Coordinates of C-alpha atoms and ligand atoms in Angstrom, one line a residue:
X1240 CA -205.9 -60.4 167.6
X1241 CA -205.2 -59.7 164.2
X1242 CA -203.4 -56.8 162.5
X1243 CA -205.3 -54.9 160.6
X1244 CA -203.3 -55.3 157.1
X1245 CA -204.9 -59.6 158.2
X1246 CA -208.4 -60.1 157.2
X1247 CA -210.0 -63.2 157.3
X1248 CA -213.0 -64.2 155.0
X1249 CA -215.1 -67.3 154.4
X1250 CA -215.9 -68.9 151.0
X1251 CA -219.8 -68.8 150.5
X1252 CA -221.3 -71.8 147.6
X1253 CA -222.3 -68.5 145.5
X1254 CA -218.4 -67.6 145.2
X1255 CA -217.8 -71.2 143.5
X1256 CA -218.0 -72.9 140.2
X1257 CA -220.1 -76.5 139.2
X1258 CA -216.7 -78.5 140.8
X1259 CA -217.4 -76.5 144.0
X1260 CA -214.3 -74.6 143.7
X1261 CA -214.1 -71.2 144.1
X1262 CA -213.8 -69.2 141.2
X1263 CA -211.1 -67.4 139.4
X1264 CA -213.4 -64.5 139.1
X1265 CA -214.4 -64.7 142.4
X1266 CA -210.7 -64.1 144.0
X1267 CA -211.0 -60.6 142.5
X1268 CA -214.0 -59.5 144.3
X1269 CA -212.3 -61.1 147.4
X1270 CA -208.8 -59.4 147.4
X1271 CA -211.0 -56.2 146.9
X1272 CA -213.0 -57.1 149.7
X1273 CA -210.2 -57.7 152.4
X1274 CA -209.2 -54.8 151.2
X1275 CA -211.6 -52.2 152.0
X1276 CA -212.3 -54.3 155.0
X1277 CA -208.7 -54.0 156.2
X1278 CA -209.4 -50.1 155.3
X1279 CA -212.7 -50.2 157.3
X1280 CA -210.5 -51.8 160.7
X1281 CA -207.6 -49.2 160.1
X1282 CA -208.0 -45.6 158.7
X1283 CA -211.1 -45.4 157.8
X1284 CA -213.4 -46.5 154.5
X1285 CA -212.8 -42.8 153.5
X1286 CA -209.4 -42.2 153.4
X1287 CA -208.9 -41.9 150.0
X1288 CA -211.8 -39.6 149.4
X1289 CA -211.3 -37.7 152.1
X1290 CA -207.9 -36.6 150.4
X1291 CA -209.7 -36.2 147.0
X1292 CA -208.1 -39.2 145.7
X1293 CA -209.6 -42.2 144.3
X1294 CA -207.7 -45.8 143.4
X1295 CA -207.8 -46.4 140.4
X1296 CA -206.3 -50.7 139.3
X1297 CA -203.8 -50.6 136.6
X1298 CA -202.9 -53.7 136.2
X1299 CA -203.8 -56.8 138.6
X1300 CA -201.5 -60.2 138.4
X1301 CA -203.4 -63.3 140.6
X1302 CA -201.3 -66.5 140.5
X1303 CA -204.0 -69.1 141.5
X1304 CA -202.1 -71.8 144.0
X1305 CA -204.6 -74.2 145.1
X1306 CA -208.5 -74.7 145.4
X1307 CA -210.5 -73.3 148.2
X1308 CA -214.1 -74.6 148.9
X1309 CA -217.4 -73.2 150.6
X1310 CA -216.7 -73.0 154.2
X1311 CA -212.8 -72.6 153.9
X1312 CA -211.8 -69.4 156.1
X1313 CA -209.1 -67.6 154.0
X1314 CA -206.8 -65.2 155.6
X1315 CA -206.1 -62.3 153.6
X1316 CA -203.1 -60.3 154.3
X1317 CA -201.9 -57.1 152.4
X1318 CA -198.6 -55.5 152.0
X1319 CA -197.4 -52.3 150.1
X1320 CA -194.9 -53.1 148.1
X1321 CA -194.3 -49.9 146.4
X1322 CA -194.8 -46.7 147.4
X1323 CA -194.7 -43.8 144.5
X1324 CA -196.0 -40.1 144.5
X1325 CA -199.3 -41.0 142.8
X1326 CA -199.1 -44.7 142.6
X1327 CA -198.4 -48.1 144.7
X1328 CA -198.7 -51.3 144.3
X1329 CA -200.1 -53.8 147.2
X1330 CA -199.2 -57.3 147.2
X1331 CA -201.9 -59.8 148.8
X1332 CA -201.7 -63.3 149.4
X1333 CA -204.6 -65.5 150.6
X1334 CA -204.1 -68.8 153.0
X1335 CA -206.3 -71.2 154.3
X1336 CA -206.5 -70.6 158.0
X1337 CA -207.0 -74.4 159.3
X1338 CA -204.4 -75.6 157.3
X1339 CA -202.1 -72.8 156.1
X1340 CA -201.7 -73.9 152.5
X1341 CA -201.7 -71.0 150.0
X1342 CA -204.4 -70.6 148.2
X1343 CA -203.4 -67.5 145.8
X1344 CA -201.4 -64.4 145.6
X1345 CA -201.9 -61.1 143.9
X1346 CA -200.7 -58.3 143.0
X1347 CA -202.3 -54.7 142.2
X1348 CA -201.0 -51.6 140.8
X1349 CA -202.8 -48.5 141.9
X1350 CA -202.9 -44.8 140.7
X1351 CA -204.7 -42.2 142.8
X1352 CA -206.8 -40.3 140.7
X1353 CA -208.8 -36.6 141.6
X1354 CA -212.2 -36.4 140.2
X1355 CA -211.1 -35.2 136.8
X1356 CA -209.1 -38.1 136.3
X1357 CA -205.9 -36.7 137.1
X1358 CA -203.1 -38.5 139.0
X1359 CA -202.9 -36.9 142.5
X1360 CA -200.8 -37.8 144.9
X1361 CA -201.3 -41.4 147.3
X1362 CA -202.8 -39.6 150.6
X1363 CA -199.9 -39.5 153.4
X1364 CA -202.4 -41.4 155.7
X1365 CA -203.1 -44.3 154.1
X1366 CA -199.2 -44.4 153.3
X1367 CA -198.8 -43.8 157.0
X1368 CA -200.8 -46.8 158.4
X1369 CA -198.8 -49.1 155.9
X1370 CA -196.2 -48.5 156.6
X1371 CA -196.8 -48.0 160.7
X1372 CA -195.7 -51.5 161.4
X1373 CA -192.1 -50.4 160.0
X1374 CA -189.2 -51.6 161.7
X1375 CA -186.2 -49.6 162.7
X1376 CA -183.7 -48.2 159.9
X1377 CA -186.2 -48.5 157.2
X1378 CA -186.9 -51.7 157.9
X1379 CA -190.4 -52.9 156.8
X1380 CA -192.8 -55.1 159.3
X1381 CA -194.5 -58.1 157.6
X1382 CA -196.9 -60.9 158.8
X1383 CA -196.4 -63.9 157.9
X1384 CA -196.9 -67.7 158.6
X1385 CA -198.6 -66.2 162.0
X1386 CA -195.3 -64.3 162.9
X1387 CA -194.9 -60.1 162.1
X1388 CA -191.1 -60.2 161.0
X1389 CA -188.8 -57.1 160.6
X1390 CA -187.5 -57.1 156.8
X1391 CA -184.9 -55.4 155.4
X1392 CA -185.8 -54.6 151.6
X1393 CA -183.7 -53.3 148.8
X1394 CA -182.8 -52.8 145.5
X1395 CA -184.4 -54.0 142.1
X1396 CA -182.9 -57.4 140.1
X1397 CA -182.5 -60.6 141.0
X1398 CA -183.6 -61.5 144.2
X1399 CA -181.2 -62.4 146.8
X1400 CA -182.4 -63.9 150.4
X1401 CA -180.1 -63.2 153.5
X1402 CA -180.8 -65.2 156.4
X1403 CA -178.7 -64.7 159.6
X1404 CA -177.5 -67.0 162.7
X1405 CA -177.8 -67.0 166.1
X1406 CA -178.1 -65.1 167.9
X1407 CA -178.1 -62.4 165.4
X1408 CA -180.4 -60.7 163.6
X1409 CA -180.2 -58.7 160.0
X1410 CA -178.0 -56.0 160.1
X1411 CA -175.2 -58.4 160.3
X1412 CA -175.5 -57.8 156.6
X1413 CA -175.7 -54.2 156.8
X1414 CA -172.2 -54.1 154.2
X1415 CA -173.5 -56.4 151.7
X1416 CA -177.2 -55.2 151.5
X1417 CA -175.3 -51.7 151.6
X1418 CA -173.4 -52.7 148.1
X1419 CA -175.0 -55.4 146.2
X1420 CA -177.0 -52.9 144.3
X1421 CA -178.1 -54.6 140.6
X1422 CA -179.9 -57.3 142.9
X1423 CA -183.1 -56.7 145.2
X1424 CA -181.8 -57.6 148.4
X1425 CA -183.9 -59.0 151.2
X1426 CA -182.8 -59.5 154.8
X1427 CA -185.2 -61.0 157.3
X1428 CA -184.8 -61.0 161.3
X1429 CA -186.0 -64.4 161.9
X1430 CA -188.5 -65.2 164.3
X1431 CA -187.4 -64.5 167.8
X1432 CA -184.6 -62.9 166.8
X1433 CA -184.1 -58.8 166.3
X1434 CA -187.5 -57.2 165.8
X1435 CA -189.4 -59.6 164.8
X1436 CA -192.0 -61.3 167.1
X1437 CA -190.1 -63.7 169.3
X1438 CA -193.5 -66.4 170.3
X1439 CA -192.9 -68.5 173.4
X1440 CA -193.2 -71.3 171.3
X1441 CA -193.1 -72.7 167.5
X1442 CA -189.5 -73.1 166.7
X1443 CA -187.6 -75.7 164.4
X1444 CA -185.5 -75.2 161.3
X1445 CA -188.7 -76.4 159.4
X1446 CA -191.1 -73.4 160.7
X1447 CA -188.1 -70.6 160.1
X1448 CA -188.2 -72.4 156.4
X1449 CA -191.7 -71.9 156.4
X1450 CA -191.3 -68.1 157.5
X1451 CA -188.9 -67.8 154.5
X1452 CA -191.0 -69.2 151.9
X1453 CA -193.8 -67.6 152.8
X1454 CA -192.1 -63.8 153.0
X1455 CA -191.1 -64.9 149.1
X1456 CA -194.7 -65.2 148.4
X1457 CA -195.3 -62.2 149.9
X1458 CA -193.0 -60.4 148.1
X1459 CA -193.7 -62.2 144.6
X1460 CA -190.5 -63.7 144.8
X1461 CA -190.5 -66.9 142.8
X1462 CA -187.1 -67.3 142.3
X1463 CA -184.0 -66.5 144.7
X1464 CA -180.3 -67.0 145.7
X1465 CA -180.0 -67.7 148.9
X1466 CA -177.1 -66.8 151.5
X1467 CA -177.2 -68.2 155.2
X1468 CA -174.7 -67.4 157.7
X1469 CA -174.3 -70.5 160.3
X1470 CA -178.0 -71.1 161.7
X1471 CA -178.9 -69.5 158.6
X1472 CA -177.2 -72.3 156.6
X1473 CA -179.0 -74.8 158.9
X1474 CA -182.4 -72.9 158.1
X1475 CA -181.7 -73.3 154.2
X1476 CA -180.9 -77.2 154.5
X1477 CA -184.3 -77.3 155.3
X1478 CA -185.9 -74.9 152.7
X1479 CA -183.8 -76.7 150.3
X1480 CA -185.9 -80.0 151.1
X1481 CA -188.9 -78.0 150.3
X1482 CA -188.8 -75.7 147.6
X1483 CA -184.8 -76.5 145.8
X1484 CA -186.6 -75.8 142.8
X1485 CA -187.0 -71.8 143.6
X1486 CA -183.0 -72.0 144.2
X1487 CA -181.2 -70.1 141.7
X1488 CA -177.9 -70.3 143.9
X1489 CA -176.4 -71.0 147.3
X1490 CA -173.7 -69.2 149.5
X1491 CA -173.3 -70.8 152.7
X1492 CA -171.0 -69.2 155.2
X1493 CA -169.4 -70.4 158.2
X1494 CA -171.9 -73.3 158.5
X1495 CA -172.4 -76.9 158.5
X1496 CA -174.3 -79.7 157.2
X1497 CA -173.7 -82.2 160.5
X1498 CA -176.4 -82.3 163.0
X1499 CA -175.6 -81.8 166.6
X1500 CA -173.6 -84.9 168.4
X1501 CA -174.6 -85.9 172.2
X1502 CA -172.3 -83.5 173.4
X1503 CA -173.3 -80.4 171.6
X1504 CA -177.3 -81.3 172.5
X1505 CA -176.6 -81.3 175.9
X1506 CA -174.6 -77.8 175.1
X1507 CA -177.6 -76.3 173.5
X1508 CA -179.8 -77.4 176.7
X1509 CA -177.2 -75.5 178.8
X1510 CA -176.9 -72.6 176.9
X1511 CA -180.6 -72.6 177.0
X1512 CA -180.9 -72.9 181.1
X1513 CA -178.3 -69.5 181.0
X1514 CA -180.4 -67.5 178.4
X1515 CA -183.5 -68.4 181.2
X1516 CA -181.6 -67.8 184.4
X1517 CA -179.3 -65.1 183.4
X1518 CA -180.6 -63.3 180.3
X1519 CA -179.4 -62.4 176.6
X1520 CA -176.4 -60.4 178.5
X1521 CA -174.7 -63.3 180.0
X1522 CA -174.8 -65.6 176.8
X1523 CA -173.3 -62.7 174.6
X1524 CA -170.8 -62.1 177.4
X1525 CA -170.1 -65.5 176.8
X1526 CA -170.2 -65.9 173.0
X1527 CA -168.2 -62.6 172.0
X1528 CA -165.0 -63.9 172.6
X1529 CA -165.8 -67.7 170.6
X1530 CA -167.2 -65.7 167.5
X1531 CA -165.2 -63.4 166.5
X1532 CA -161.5 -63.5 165.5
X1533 CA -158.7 -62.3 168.2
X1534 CA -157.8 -59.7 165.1
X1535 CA -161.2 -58.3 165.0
X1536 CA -161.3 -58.1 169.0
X1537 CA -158.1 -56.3 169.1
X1538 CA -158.7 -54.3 166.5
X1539 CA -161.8 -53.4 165.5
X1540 CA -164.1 -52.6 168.7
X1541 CA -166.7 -51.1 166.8
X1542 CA -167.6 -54.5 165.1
X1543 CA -166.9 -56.3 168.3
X1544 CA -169.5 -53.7 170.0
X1545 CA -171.9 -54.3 167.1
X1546 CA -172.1 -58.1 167.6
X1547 CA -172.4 -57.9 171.5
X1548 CA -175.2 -55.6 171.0
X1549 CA -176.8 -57.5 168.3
X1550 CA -176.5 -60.7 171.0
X1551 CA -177.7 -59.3 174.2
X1552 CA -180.8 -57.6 172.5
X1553 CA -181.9 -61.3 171.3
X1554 CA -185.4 -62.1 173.3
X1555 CA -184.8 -65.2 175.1
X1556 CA -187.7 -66.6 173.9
X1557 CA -186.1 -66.8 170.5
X1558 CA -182.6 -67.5 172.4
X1559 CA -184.3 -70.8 173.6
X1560 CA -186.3 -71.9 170.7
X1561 CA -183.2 -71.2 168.4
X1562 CA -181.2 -73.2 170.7
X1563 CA -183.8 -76.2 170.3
X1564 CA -184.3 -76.1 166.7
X1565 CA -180.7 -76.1 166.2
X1566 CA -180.2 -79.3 168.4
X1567 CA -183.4 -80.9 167.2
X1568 CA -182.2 -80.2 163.2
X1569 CA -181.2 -83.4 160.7
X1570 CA -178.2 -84.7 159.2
X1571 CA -178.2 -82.4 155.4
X1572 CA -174.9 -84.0 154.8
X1573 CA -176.7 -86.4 152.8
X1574 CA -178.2 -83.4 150.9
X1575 CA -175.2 -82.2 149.7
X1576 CA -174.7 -85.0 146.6
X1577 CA -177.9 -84.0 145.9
X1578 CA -177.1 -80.0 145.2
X1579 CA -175.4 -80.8 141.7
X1580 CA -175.8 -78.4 139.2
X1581 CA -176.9 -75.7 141.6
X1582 CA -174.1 -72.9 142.0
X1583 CA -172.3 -73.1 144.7
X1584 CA -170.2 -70.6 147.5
X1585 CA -169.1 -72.1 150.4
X1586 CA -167.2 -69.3 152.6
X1587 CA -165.7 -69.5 156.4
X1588 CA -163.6 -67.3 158.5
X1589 CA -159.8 -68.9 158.8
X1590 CA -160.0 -68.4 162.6
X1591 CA -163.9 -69.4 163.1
X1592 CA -163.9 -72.3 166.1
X1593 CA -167.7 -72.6 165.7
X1594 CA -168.1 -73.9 162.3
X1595 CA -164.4 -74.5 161.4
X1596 CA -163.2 -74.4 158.2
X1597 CA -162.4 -78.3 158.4
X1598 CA -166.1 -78.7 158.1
X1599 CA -166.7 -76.1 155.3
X1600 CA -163.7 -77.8 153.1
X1601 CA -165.9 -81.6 153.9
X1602 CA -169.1 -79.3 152.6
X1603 CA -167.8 -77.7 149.4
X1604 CA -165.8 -81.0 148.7
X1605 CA -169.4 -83.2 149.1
X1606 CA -171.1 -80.1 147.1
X1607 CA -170.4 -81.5 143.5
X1608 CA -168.9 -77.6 141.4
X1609 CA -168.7 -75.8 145.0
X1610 CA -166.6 -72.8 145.0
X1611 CA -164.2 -72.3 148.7
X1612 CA -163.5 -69.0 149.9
X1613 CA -161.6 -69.1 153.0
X1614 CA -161.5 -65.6 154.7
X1615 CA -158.3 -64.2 156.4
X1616 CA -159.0 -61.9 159.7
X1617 CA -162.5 -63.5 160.5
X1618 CA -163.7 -66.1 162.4
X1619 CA -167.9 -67.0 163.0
X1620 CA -169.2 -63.3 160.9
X1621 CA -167.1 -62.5 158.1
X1622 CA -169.9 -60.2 157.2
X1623 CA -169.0 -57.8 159.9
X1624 CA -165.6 -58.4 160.7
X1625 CA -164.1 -58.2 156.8
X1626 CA -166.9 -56.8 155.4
X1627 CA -165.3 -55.8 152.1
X1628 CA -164.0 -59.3 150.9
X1629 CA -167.0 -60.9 152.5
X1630 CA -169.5 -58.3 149.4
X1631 CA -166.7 -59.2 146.9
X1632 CA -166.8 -62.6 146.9
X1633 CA -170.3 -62.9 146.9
X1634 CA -170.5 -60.4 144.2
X1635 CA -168.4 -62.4 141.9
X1636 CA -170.3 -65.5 142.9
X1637 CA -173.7 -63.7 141.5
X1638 CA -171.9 -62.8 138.3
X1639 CA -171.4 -66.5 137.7
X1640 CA -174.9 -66.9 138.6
X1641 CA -176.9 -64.1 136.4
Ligands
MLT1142 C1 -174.8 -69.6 164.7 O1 -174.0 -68.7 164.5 O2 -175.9 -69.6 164.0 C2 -174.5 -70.6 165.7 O3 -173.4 -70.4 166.4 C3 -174.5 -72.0 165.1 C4 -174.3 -73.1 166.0 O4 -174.2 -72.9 167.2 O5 -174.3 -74.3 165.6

């Protein structure tokens, strides 16, 4: 069943030009309409007027993707984007259901206004069922490419895209989203992993690229930075096939561009068969001691508490597709050349056995301007174990960047 903040609509001939496309005008009477309906399914048609308040459109942005014809059933899905005391602003993006392609996204800026035309406040109810897919710690819930994902947003600027390995989720970033202010930083759980849905099926590094993409258009986001830790490096390959050209930069940590060998595929399938037989426990039992540094296990528990946590909550459904789509993943060795003139920041842990830093020195050589930052007292998760030179070094590398 759908969430509520999804409606889906058809394209009737009357909504289309002579070419039989729909027409521009027409998308504005549609994102209205999914509106209202989503109101209709959720708090009620009244629940601005039952507060006294009316939305008023300020200002209303479409960017028109591709053509949709009579018949084509569009899913409409709405997001609040901002939040003020009398305004907000609802981003809405419109796909094709039978074959997913995006047809357009908008964006609206509202201000509540009373009957005398005054800005009121935005009623707490309609704030409240916005908001009520919200994940933990501030966390927003947002649906996309079929999957509701827990998102981390903050900050205004330049838009910079963390994407975490496994089996992790996004607070691994916690620090970095914590400092990097001057940028808008945006922090997915990827499907299956945290709080986002975790589907028994439908997982490859091509569908968590599609996730990513997708949550950019649902944002507005045109043009990022992006910064994947291990699977999240994997992940980015494979967006960088797709869309390089919204790339403003790269920072890959403690990752590689090989695809599995024999060995490690049968490794993966093992894993796999533990994650099913003895649960999310027993693999991060298993994987504390490989992923983080013997400084950070002596030393700092708290971290070394964090991560196991952060493990053993993983759904095992997302344990097991994660484990397939990273053993099923291409070569992107070959893609590395090919990343010339994009900035670079390839980072690892000194003491990471996962990813070592043998294969982050072949990356950032084969990366033509790559920068290397090899980081003392850390092994597989710099981010958590030395948080503070993992946010300096990327905060120099977005200086270079703009
Ligand atoms: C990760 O941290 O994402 C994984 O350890 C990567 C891998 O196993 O290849």
């Amino acid at each position: 069943m759908l969430h509520p903040s999804e409606v889906d609509l058809t394209v009737y001939p009357d909504e289309c030009d002579a070419f039989g496309h729909l027409n521009q005008a027409s998308f504005l009477s549609l994102f209205e309409r999914a509106r209202w309906e989503m109101l209709v399914r959720g708090p009620g048609i009244d629940v601005f007027t039952r507060a006294g308040a009316w939305p008023a459109v300020r200002k209303t942005v479409i960017d028109y993707h591709a053509a949709a014809f009579p018949g084509d059933v569009l899913r409409f899905h709405q997001a609040l984007t901002h939040h003020g005391r009398t305004s907000f602003t609802m981003r809405q993006t419109a796909r094709r259901t039978k074959d997913d392609v995006l047809i357009a996204t908008a964006e609206f800026v509202f201000v509540c206004i009373s009957r005398e035309g005054r800005p009121i406040p935005v009623p707490a109810e309609f704030g409240d069922f916005m908001h009520a897919r919200r994940a933990s710690g501030g966390a927003q819930r947002l649906t996309v490419n079929g999957v509701s994902l827990a998102v981390e947003i903050r900050g205004d600027g330049p838009a910079i895209l963390f994407v975490h390995g496994y089996p992790f989720d996004r607070t691994i970033w916690r620090d970095q989203i914590d400092a990097l202010d001057g940028h808008r930083r945006i922090a997915p759980d990827l499907r299956g992993m945290g709080e986002s849905d975790a589907p028994d099926l439908g997982y490859g590094m091509a569908i968590y690229a599609d996730d990513l993409a997708a949550l950019l258009d649902t944002l507005g986001v045109d043009e990022v930075v992006l910064c994947g830790l291990s699977m999240g490096g994997y992940v980015i390959f494979e967006f960088l096939r797709r869309w390089r050209s919204r790339v403003r930069g790269l920072i890959l940590i403690d990752t590689r561009a090989e695809a599995d060998g024999a060995e490690a595929r049968r490794a993966r399938d093992a894993a796999a068969a533990t994650a099913r037989e003895s649960g999310a426990e027993a693999v991060a039992e298993a994987m504390l001691p490989k992923v983080l540094s013997a400084a950070t296990l002596e030393h700092d528990p708290e971290a070394a508490e964090r991560i196991r946590r952060i493990m053993a909550a993983t759904p095992v459904a997302g344990m097991v597709g994660a484990l397939a789509a990273m053993r099923d993943r291409h070569d992107s060795t070959g893609l590395l050349p090919t990343l010339a003139g994009l900035p670079t920041l390839v980072m690892v842990g000194e003491d990471d056995t996962v990813t070592p830093p043998d294969s982050a020195r072949r990356m950032a050589a084969a990366i033509p301007g790559a920068r290397l930052v090899v980081v003392p007292g850390a092994a597989h998760v710099p981010p958590v174990e030395q948080p503070a030179e993992t946010t300096t070094a990327i905060r120099e590398f977005l200086r270079i960047v703009g």
